[in-house]
Coordinates of N, CA and C in Angstrom, one line a residue:
M1 N 5.4 -39.4 29.8 CA 4.3 -39.1 28.8 C 4.0 -37.6 28.8
A2 N 4.0 -36.9 30.0 CA 3.8 -35.5 30.0 C 4.9 -34.8 29.3
E3 N 6.1 -35.2 29.5 CA 7.3 -34.6 28.9 C 7.2 -34.7 27.4
F4 N 6.7 -35.9 26.9 CA 6.6 -36.1 25.4 C 5.6 -35.2 24.8
A5 N 4.4 -35.0 25.5 CA 3.4 -34.1 25.1 C 3.9 -32.7 25.0
E6 N 4.6 -32.3 26.0 CA 5.2 -30.9 26.0 C 6.1 -30.7 24.9
L7 N 7.0 -31.8 24.6 CA 7.9 -31.7 23.5 C 7.2 -31.6 22.2
K8 N 6.2 -32.4 22.0 CA 5.4 -32.4 20.8 C 4.7 -31.0 20.6
S9 N 4.1 -30.5 21.6 CA 3.5 -29.2 21.5 C 4.4 -28.1 21.2
G10 N 5.6 -28.2 21.7 CA 6.7 -27.1 21.5 C 7.0 -27.3 20.0
Q11 N 7.2 -28.5 19.4 CA 7.6 -28.6 18.0 C 6.5 -28.1 17.1
E12 N 5.3 -28.4 17.5 CA 4.2 -27.9 16.7 C 4.1 -26.4 16.6
E13 N 4.4 -25.8 17.8 CA 4.4 -24.3 17.9 C 5.5 -23.7 17.0
K14 N 6.7 -24.4 17.0 CA 7.8 -23.9 16.2 C 7.4 -24.0 14.7
R15 N 6.8 -25.1 14.3 CA 6.3 -25.3 12.9 C 5.4 -24.2 12.5
R16 N 4.4 -23.8 13.4 CA 3.5 -22.8 13.1 C 4.1 -21.5 12.9
R17 N 5.1 -21.2 13.8 CA 5.9 -19.9 13.7 C 6.6 -19.9 12.4
R18 N 7.3 -21.0 12.0 CA 8.0 -21.1 10.7 C 7.0 -20.9 9.5
S19 N 5.8 -21.5 9.7 CA 4.8 -21.4 8.6 C 4.4 -20.0 8.5
R20 N 4.1 -19.3 9.5 CA 3.6 -17.9 9.5 C 4.7 -17.0 8.9
K21 N 6.0 -17.3 9.3 CA 7.1 -16.5 8.8 C 7.3 -16.7 7.3
G22 N 7.1 -18.1 6.9 CA 7.2 -18.3 5.5 C 6.1 -17.7 4.6
E23 N 4.9 -17.7 5.2 CA 3.8 -17.1 4.4 C 4.0 -15.6 4.3
A24 N 4.5 -14.9 5.4 CA 4.7 -13.5 5.3 C 5.9 -13.2 4.3
R25 N 6.8 -14.0 4.2 CA 7.9 -13.9 3.3 C 7.4 -14.0 1.8
R26 N 6.6 -15.0 1.6 CA 6.0 -15.3 0.3 C 5.2 -14.1 -0.2
A27 N 4.4 -13.5 0.8 CA 3.6 -12.4 0.5 C 4.5 -11.2 0.0
E28 N 5.6 -11.0 0.8 CA 6.5 -9.9 0.5 C 7.2 -10.2 -0.9
I29 N 7.5 -11.4 -1.2 CA 8.1 -11.7 -2.6 C 7.1 -11.3 -3.7
L30 N 5.8 -11.7 -3.5 CA 4.8 -11.5 -4.5 C 4.5 -10.0 -4.7
T31 N 4.5 -9.2 -3.7 CA 4.4 -7.8 -3.8 C 5.6 -7.2 -4.6
A32 N 6.7 -7.6 -4.3 CA 7.9 -7.1 -5.0 C 7.9 -7.6 -6.4
A33 N 7.5 -8.8 -6.7 CA 7.4 -9.2 -8.1 C 6.3 -8.5 -8.9
M34 N 5.3 -8.2 -8.3 CA 4.2 -7.4 -9.0 C 4.8 -6.0 -9.4
R35 N 5.6 -5.4 -8.4 CA 6.2 -4.1 -8.7 C 7.1 -4.3 -9.9
R36 N 7.9 -5.3 -9.9 CA 8.9 -5.5 -11.0 C 8.2 -5.7 -12.3
F37 N 7.1 -6.5 -12.3 CA 6.4 -6.8 -13.5 C 5.7 -5.6 -14.0
A38 N 5.2 -4.7 -13.1 CA 4.6 -3.4 -13.5 C 5.6 -2.5 -14.2
E39 N 6.9 -2.5 -13.7 CA 7.9 -1.6 -14.2 C 8.6 -2.2 -15.5
D40 N 8.8 -3.5 -15.5 CA 9.6 -4.0 -16.6 C 8.9 -5.0 -17.5
G41 N 7.6 -5.4 -17.1 CA 7.0 -6.5 -17.8 C 7.5 -7.8 -17.4
Y42 N 6.7 -8.9 -17.6 CA 7.2 -10.2 -17.1 C 8.4 -10.6 -17.9
Q43 N 8.4 -10.5 -19.2 CA 9.5 -11.0 -20.0 C 10.8 -10.4 -19.7
N44 N 10.8 -9.1 -19.3 CA 12.1 -8.4 -19.0 C 12.5 -8.4 -17.6
A45 N 11.5 -8.7 -16.7 CA 11.8 -8.7 -15.3 C 12.8 -9.8 -14.9
A46 N 13.8 -9.5 -14.0 CA 14.7 -10.5 -13.6 C 14.4 -11.0 -12.2
I47 N 14.3 -12.3 -12.0 CA 14.0 -12.9 -10.7 C 15.0 -12.5 -9.7
G48 N 16.3 -12.3 -10.1 CA 17.3 -12.0 -9.2 C 17.0 -10.6 -8.6
D49 N 16.5 -9.6 -9.5 CA 16.2 -8.3 -9.0 C 15.0 -8.4 -7.9
V50 N 14.1 -9.3 -8.1 CA 13.0 -9.5 -7.1 C 13.6 -9.9 -5.8
A51 N 14.6 -10.9 -5.8 CA 15.2 -11.4 -4.7 C 15.9 -10.2 -3.9
R52 N 16.7 -9.4 -4.7 CA 17.3 -8.3 -4.0 C 16.4 -7.3 -3.4
D53 N 15.2 -7.1 -4.1 CA 14.2 -6.1 -3.6 C 13.7 -6.6 -2.2
V54 N 13.7 -7.9 -1.9 CA 13.2 -8.3 -0.6 C 14.4 -8.8 0.3
G55 N 15.6 -8.5 0.0 CA 16.8 -8.8 0.8 C 17.1 -10.3 0.9
L56 N 16.8 -11.0 -0.2 CA 17.1 -12.5 -0.3 C 18.2 -12.7 -1.3
S57 N 18.9 -13.8 -1.2 CA 19.7 -14.3 -2.2 C 18.8 -15.0 -3.2
L58 N 19.4 -15.3 -4.4 CA 18.5 -16.0 -5.4 C 18.1 -17.4 -5.0
P59 N 19.0 -18.1 -4.4 CA 18.6 -19.4 -3.8 C 17.5 -19.3 -2.8
G60 N 17.7 -18.2 -2.0 CA 16.6 -18.0 -0.9 C 15.3 -17.8 -1.5
L61 N 15.2 -17.0 -2.6 CA 13.9 -16.8 -3.3 C 13.4 -18.1 -3.9
L62 N 14.3 -18.8 -4.6 CA 13.9 -20.0 -5.2 C 13.4 -21.1 -4.3
H63 N 13.8 -21.0 -3.0 CA 13.2 -21.9 -2.0 C 11.7 -21.8 -1.9
H64 N 11.2 -20.5 -2.1 CA 9.8 -20.3 -2.1 C 9.1 -20.4 -3.4
F65 N 9.8 -20.0 -4.5 CA 9.3 -20.1 -5.8 C 10.3 -20.6 -6.7
P66 N 10.3 -21.9 -7.1 CA 11.5 -22.5 -7.8 C 11.7 -22.0 -9.1
T67 N 10.7 -21.4 -9.8 CA 11.0 -20.8 -11.2 C 10.2 -19.4 -11.3
K68 N 10.5 -18.7 -12.3 CA 9.9 -17.5 -12.5 C 8.4 -17.7 -12.9
V69 N 8.1 -18.8 -13.6 CA 6.7 -19.2 -13.9 C 6.0 -19.4 -12.7
D70 N 6.5 -20.1 -11.7 CA 5.9 -20.4 -10.4 C 5.5 -19.1 -9.7
L71 N 6.4 -18.1 -9.8 CA 6.1 -16.8 -9.2 C 5.0 -16.1 -9.9
L72 N 5.0 -16.1 -11.2 CA 3.9 -15.5 -12.0 C 2.6 -16.1 -11.7
L73 N 2.5 -17.5 -11.7 CA 1.2 -18.1 -11.4 C 0.7 -17.9 -10.0
A74 N 1.6 -17.8 -9.0 CA 1.2 -17.4 -7.7 C 0.6 -16.1 -7.6
I75 N 1.2 -15.1 -8.3 CA 0.6 -13.8 -8.3 C -0.8 -13.8 -9.0
L76 N -0.9 -14.5 -10.1 CA -2.2 -14.5 -10.8 C -3.3 -15.2 -9.9
D77 N -2.9 -16.3 -9.2 CA -3.8 -17.0 -8.3 C -4.3 -16.1 -7.2
K78 N -3.3 -15.4 -6.6 CA -3.6 -14.5 -5.4 C -4.5 -13.4 -5.8
R79 N -4.3 -12.8 -7.0 CA -5.1 -11.8 -7.5 C -6.5 -12.2 -7.8
D80 N -6.6 -13.4 -8.4 CA -7.9 -13.9 -8.8 C -8.8 -14.3 -7.5
L81 N -8.1 -14.8 -6.5 CA -8.8 -15.1 -5.3 C -9.4 -13.9 -4.6
E82 N -8.6 -12.8 -4.6 CA -9.0 -11.5 -4.1 C -10.2 -10.9 -4.8
S83 N -10.1 -11.0 -6.2 CA -11.1 -10.5 -7.0 C -12.5 -11.3 -6.8
E84 N -12.3 -12.6 -6.8 CA -13.5 -13.5 -6.6 C -14.2 -13.3 -5.3
S85 N -13.4 -13.1 -4.3 CA -14.1 -13.0 -3.0 C -14.8 -11.6 -2.9
F86 N -14.3 -10.6 -3.7 CA -14.8 -9.2 -3.6 C -16.2 -9.2 -4.5
I87 N -16.1 -9.7 -5.7 CA -17.2 -9.6 -6.6 C -18.3 -10.6 -6.4
G88 N -17.9 -11.7 -5.7 CA -18.9 -12.8 -5.5 C -20.1 -12.4 -4.8
I89 N -20.1 -11.5 -3.8 CA -21.2 -11.0 -3.0 C -22.2 -10.2 -3.9
H90 N -21.7 -9.7 -5.1 CA -22.6 -8.9 -5.9 C -23.3 -9.7 -7.1
R91 N -23.2 -10.9 -7.1 CA -23.7 -11.7 -8.3 C -25.1 -12.1 -8.1
A92 N -25.8 -11.8 -7.1 CA -27.2 -12.3 -7.0 C -28.2 -11.8 -8.1
D93 N -28.0 -10.6 -8.5 CA -28.9 -10.1 -9.6 C -28.1 -9.2 -10.5
L94 N -28.7 -8.9 -11.6 CA -28.0 -8.1 -12.7 C -27.6 -6.7 -12.2
R95 N -28.6 -6.0 -11.5 CA -28.3 -4.7 -11.1 C -27.2 -4.7 -10.0
G96 N -27.2 -5.7 -9.1 CA -26.2 -5.9 -8.1 C -24.8 -6.1 -8.7
L97 N -24.8 -7.0 -9.8 CA -23.5 -7.3 -10.4 C -22.9 -6.1 -11.1
L98 N -23.7 -5.3 -11.8 CA -23.2 -4.1 -12.4 C -22.7 -3.0 -11.4
K99 N -23.5 -2.9 -10.4 CA -23.0 -1.9 -9.3 C -21.7 -2.5 -8.7
G100 N -21.6 -3.8 -8.6 CA -20.5 -4.5 -8.0 C -19.2 -4.2 -8.9
M101 N -19.4 -4.2 -10.2 CA -18.3 -3.9 -11.1 C -17.7 -2.5 -10.8
V102 N -18.7 -1.6 -10.6 CA -18.2 -0.2 -10.2 C -17.4 -0.2 -9.0
E103 N -17.8 -1.0 -7.9 CA -17.1 -1.0 -6.7 C -15.8 -1.6 -6.9
V104 N -15.6 -2.6 -7.8 CA -14.4 -3.3 -8.1 C -13.4 -2.2 -8.7
F105 N -13.9 -1.4 -9.6 CA -13.2 -0.3 -10.2 C -12.7 0.7 -9.1
R106 N -13.6 1.0 -8.2 CA -13.3 1.9 -7.1 C -12.2 1.3 -6.2
R107 N -12.2 0.1 -6.0 CA -11.2 -0.6 -5.2 C -9.8 -0.6 -6.0
N108 N -9.9 -0.9 -7.3 CA -8.8 -0.9 -8.2 C -8.0 0.5 -8.3
A109 N -8.8 1.5 -8.2 CA -8.3 2.9 -8.3 C -7.3 3.2 -7.1
E110 N -7.4 2.4 -6.1 CA -6.5 2.6 -5.0 C -5.1 1.8 -5.1
M111 N -5.0 1.1 -6.2 CA -3.7 0.3 -6.3 C -3.3 0.2 -7.8
V112 N -2.9 1.4 -8.2 CA -2.5 1.6 -9.6 C -1.4 0.6 -10.1
E113 N -0.3 0.4 -9.2 CA 0.7 -0.4 -9.6 C 0.3 -1.9 -9.8
V114 N -0.5 -2.4 -9.0 CA -1.0 -3.8 -9.1 C -1.8 -3.9 -10.4
I115 N -2.7 -2.9 -10.7 CA -3.5 -3.0 -11.9 C -2.6 -2.9 -13.2
R116 N -1.6 -2.0 -13.1 CA -0.7 -1.8 -14.2 C 0.0 -3.2 -14.5
A117 N 0.5 -3.8 -13.4 CA 1.2 -5.1 -13.6 C 0.3 -6.1 -14.3
F118 N -1.0 -6.2 -13.9 CA -1.9 -7.1 -14.5 C -2.2 -6.7 -16.0
A119 N -2.4 -5.4 -16.3 CA -2.6 -5.0 -17.6 C -1.4 -5.4 -18.5
I120 N -0.2 -5.2 -18.0 CA 1.0 -5.5 -18.8 C 1.0 -7.1 -19.0
L121 N 0.8 -7.9 -18.0 CA 0.8 -9.3 -18.1 C -0.3 -9.8 -19.1
N122 N -1.4 -9.2 -19.0 CA -2.6 -9.5 -19.9 C -2.2 -9.3 -21.4
A123 N -1.5 -8.2 -21.6 CA -1.1 -7.9 -23.0 C 0.0 -8.9 -23.4
E124 N 1.0 -9.1 -22.6 CA 2.1 -10.0 -22.8 C 1.6 -11.4 -23.1
S125 N 0.5 -11.8 -22.4 CA 0.0 -13.2 -22.5 C -0.6 -13.5 -23.9
L126 N -0.7 -12.5 -24.8 CA -1.2 -12.7 -26.1 C 0.0 -13.3 -27.0
M127 N 1.2 -13.2 -26.5 CA 2.3 -13.7 -27.2 C 2.3 -15.3 -27.2
K128 N 2.8 -15.9 -28.3 CA 2.8 -17.3 -28.4 C 3.7 -17.9 -27.3
D129 N 3.2 -18.9 -26.6 CA 3.8 -19.7 -25.6 C 4.1 -18.9 -24.3
H130 N 3.4 -17.8 -24.1 CA 3.6 -17.1 -22.9 C 3.0 -18.0 -21.7
P131 N 3.7 -18.1 -20.6 CA 3.2 -19.0 -19.5 C 1.9 -18.6 -18.9
A132 N 1.4 -17.3 -19.1 CA 0.1 -16.9 -18.6 C -1.0 -17.0 -19.6
K133 N -0.7 -17.4 -20.8 CA -1.6 -17.4 -21.9 C -3.0 -18.1 -21.6
A134 N -2.8 -19.3 -21.1 CA -4.0 -20.1 -20.8 C -4.8 -19.5 -19.6
W135 N -4.0 -19.0 -18.6 CA -4.7 -18.4 -17.4 C -5.6 -17.2 -17.8
F136 N -5.0 -16.3 -18.6 CA -5.8 -15.1 -19.0 C -7.0 -15.5 -19.9
L137 N -6.7 -16.4 -20.8 CA -7.8 -16.9 -21.6 C -9.0 -17.5 -20.9
N138 N -8.6 -18.4 -19.9 CA -9.7 -19.0 -19.0 C -10.3 -17.9 -18.2
R139 N -9.6 -17.0 -17.7 CA -10.2 -16.0 -16.8 C -11.2 -15.1 -17.7
A140 N -10.8 -14.7 -18.9 CA -11.7 -13.9 -19.7 C -13.0 -14.6 -20.1
T141 N -12.7 -15.9 -20.4 CA -13.9 -16.8 -20.7 C -14.9 -17.0 -19.6
Q142 N -14.3 -17.2 -18.4 CA -15.1 -17.4 -17.2 C -15.9 -16.1 -16.8
L143 N -15.2 -15.0 -16.9 CA -15.8 -13.7 -16.6 C -17.0 -13.4 -17.5
Q144 N -16.8 -13.7 -18.9 CA -17.9 -13.4 -19.8 C -19.0 -14.4 -19.5
N145 N -18.7 -15.6 -19.2 CA -19.8 -16.6 -18.9 C -20.5 -16.2 -17.7
D146 N -19.9 -15.8 -16.6 CA -20.5 -15.4 -15.4 C -21.5 -14.3 -15.6
I147 N -21.0 -13.2 -16.3 CA -21.8 -12.0 -16.6 C -23.0 -12.4 -17.4
A148 N -22.8 -13.2 -18.5 CA -23.9 -13.7 -19.4 C -24.9 -14.5 -18.6
A149 N -24.4 -15.3 -17.6 CA -25.4 -16.1 -16.9 C -26.2 -15.3 -16.0
T150 N -25.7 -14.2 -15.5 CA -26.6 -13.3 -14.7 C -27.6 -12.6 -15.5
V151 N -27.1 -12.1 -16.7 CA -28.1 -11.5 -17.7 C -29.2 -12.5 -18.0
D152 N -28.8 -13.7 -18.4 CA -29.8 -14.7 -18.8 C -30.8 -15.0 -17.6
R153 N -30.4 -14.9 -16.4 CA -31.3 -15.1 -15.3 C -32.3 -14.0 -15.3
A154 N -31.8 -12.8 -15.5 CA -32.8 -11.6 -15.6 C -33.8 -11.7 -16.7
V155 N -33.3 -12.3 -17.8 CA -34.3 -12.6 -19.0 C -35.3 -13.6 -18.6
A156 N -34.8 -14.7 -17.9 CA -35.6 -15.8 -17.6 C -36.7 -15.4 -16.5
D157 N -36.4 -14.5 -15.6 CA -37.4 -14.2 -14.6 C -38.2 -12.9 -15.0
G158 N -38.0 -12.5 -16.3 CA -38.8 -11.4 -16.8 C -38.4 -10.0 -16.3
S159 N -37.2 -9.9 -15.8 CA -36.7 -8.5 -15.3 C -36.4 -7.7 -16.4
I160 N -35.9 -8.3 -17.5 CA -35.5 -7.5 -18.7 C -36.0 -8.2 -20.0
D161 N -35.9 -7.5 -21.1 CA -36.5 -7.9 -22.4 C -35.9 -9.3 -22.7
G162 N -36.7 -10.2 -23.2 CA -36.3 -11.5 -23.6 C -35.4 -11.6 -24.7
R163 N -35.3 -10.5 -25.5 CA -34.5 -10.5 -26.8 C -33.0 -10.1 -26.4
I164 N -32.7 -9.7 -25.2 CA -31.4 -9.4 -24.8 C -30.5 -10.6 -24.8
D165 N -29.3 -10.3 -25.5 CA -28.3 -11.4 -25.6 C -27.2 -11.3 -24.5
G166 N -27.3 -12.2 -23.6 CA -26.4 -12.2 -22.4 C -24.9 -12.1 -22.8
K167 N -24.5 -13.0 -23.8 CA -23.1 -12.9 -24.2 C -22.6 -11.6 -24.8
A168 N -23.6 -11.0 -25.5 CA -23.2 -9.7 -26.1 C -23.1 -8.6 -25.1
I169 N -24.0 -8.6 -24.1 CA -23.9 -7.6 -23.0 C -22.6 -7.8 -22.2
A170 N -22.2 -9.1 -22.0 CA -21.0 -9.4 -21.2 C -19.8 -8.9 -22.0
A171 N -19.8 -9.2 -23.3 CA -18.6 -8.7 -24.1 C -18.5 -7.2 -24.1
E172 N -19.6 -6.6 -24.2 CA -19.6 -5.1 -24.2 C -19.1 -4.6 -22.9
L173 N -19.6 -5.1 -21.9 CA -19.2 -4.7 -20.5 C -17.7 -4.8 -20.3
I174 N -17.2 -6.0 -20.6 CA -15.8 -6.3 -20.5 C -15.0 -5.3 -21.4
A175 N -15.4 -5.1 -22.6 CA -14.6 -4.2 -23.4 C -14.6 -2.7 -22.9
V176 N -15.7 -2.3 -22.4 CA -15.8 -1.0 -21.7 C -14.9 -0.9 -20.5
M177 N -14.9 -1.9 -19.7 CA -14.0 -1.9 -18.5 C -12.5 -1.9 -18.9
D178 N -12.2 -2.7 -19.9 CA -10.8 -2.8 -20.3 C -10.4 -1.5 -20.9
G179 N -11.2 -0.9 -21.7 CA -10.8 0.4 -22.4 C -10.7 1.5 -21.3
L180 N -11.7 1.6 -20.4 CA -11.6 2.6 -19.4 C -10.3 2.5 -18.5
Q181 N -10.0 1.2 -18.2 CA -8.9 0.9 -17.4 C -7.6 1.4 -18.1
M182 N -7.5 1.1 -19.4 CA -6.3 1.5 -20.1 C -6.1 3.0 -20.2
L183 N -7.2 3.8 -20.4 CA -7.1 5.2 -20.4 C -6.7 5.7 -19.0
W184 N -7.1 5.1 -18.0 CA -6.8 5.5 -16.6 C -5.3 5.2 -16.4
L185 N -4.9 4.0 -16.7 CA -3.4 3.6 -16.5 C -2.5 4.6 -17.2
R186 N -2.9 5.2 -18.4 CA -2.1 6.1 -19.1 C -1.9 7.4 -18.3
D187 N -2.9 7.8 -17.6 CA -2.9 9.1 -16.9 C -3.8 9.1 -15.7
P188 N -3.5 8.4 -14.7 CA -4.5 8.2 -13.5 C -4.9 9.5 -12.9
A189 N -4.0 10.5 -13.0 CA -4.4 11.8 -12.3 C -5.5 12.6 -13.1
R190 N -5.6 12.3 -14.4 CA -6.5 13.2 -15.2 C -7.8 12.4 -15.6
F191 N -7.7 11.1 -15.6 CA -8.9 10.3 -16.1 C -9.6 9.7 -15.0
D192 N -10.9 9.9 -14.9 CA -11.8 9.3 -13.9 C -12.3 7.9 -14.4
M193 N -11.6 6.9 -14.1 CA -12.0 5.5 -14.5 C -13.3 5.1 -13.8
V194 N -13.4 5.4 -12.6 CA -14.6 5.0 -11.8 C -15.9 5.7 -12.3
G195 N -15.7 7.1 -12.5 CA -16.8 7.9 -12.9 C -17.2 7.4 -14.3
G196 N -16.3 7.0 -15.2 CA -16.6 6.6 -16.5 C -17.5 5.3 -16.5
L197 N -17.1 4.3 -15.6 CA -17.9 3.0 -15.6 C -19.2 3.3 -14.9
E198 N -19.2 4.2 -14.0 CA -20.5 4.5 -13.2 C -21.5 5.1 -14.2
A199 N -21.0 5.9 -15.1 CA -21.9 6.6 -16.1 C -22.4 5.5 -17.1
Y200 N -21.5 4.6 -17.5 CA -21.8 3.6 -18.5 C -22.9 2.6 -17.8
V201 N -22.6 2.3 -16.6 CA -23.6 1.3 -16.0 C -24.9 1.9 -15.8
S202 N -25.0 3.2 -15.4 CA -26.3 3.9 -15.4 C -27.0 3.9 -16.7
R203 N -26.3 4.2 -17.7 CA -27.0 4.1 -19.1 C -27.4 2.7 -19.5
L204 N -26.6 1.7 -19.2 CA -27.0 0.3 -19.4 C -28.2 -0.1 -18.6
L205 N -28.2 0.2 -17.4 CA -29.4 -0.1 -16.5 C -30.7 0.6 -17.0
A206 N -30.5 1.8 -17.4 CA -31.7 2.5 -18.0 C -32.2 1.9 -19.3
S207 N -31.2 1.5 -20.1 CA -31.6 0.8 -21.4 C -32.3 -0.5 -21.2
L208 N -32.0 -1.2 -20.1 CA -32.5 -2.5 -19.7 C -33.8 -2.4 -18.9
G209 N -34.2 -1.1 -18.5 CA -35.3 -0.9 -17.7 C -35.1 -1.2 -16.3
L210 N -33.8 -1.1 -15.8 CA -33.5 -1.4 -14.4 C -32.9 -0.3 -13.7
E211 N -33.2 1.0 -14.2 CA -32.7 2.1 -13.5 C -33.2 2.2 -12.1
D212 N -32.4 2.8 -11.2 CA -32.7 2.9 -9.8 C -34.0 3.8 -9.6

């Protein structure tokens, strides 16, 4: 019985090691794929090039991600989880949410290639039948709804003017962030994306009567 328990324990440890190794390999593939998507766009990027970038054969990569679409969706889900965990702590109130958006930009400024890949994918997803079309539409809708809900709570508790339209504020904020990000991606060394959003948020807070 003891020998069987030892054998079972050894097998479980081997499975855990294989699982950790597999997770590390998947993360490596996702990083390489994001780099390729940033350089070539999703439509033009070749999955075989991603495999070579990480020292795998094409069948070896397909073992982890059976199709190019699977690879794309895994990248999108990973990025969304990271963003959600980061911004979630700032959603308690409107001032906190707006300040949190500035911190997201500050974090994004440290990973230009990742942000470029997502900007390219976002633009490409406007094409008919693009595999990420629904994902980006749902993401944009959810972001606008979340921001609007925070604005509406501020209206409900009397923190800001009751005539404020939460959906309109949300759309304006998203448009400003997207525009600032695009200017920054075109010339990261010369354009201060974080400073631009910080200045806009300060003006918005002042107009809402929520200045620090």
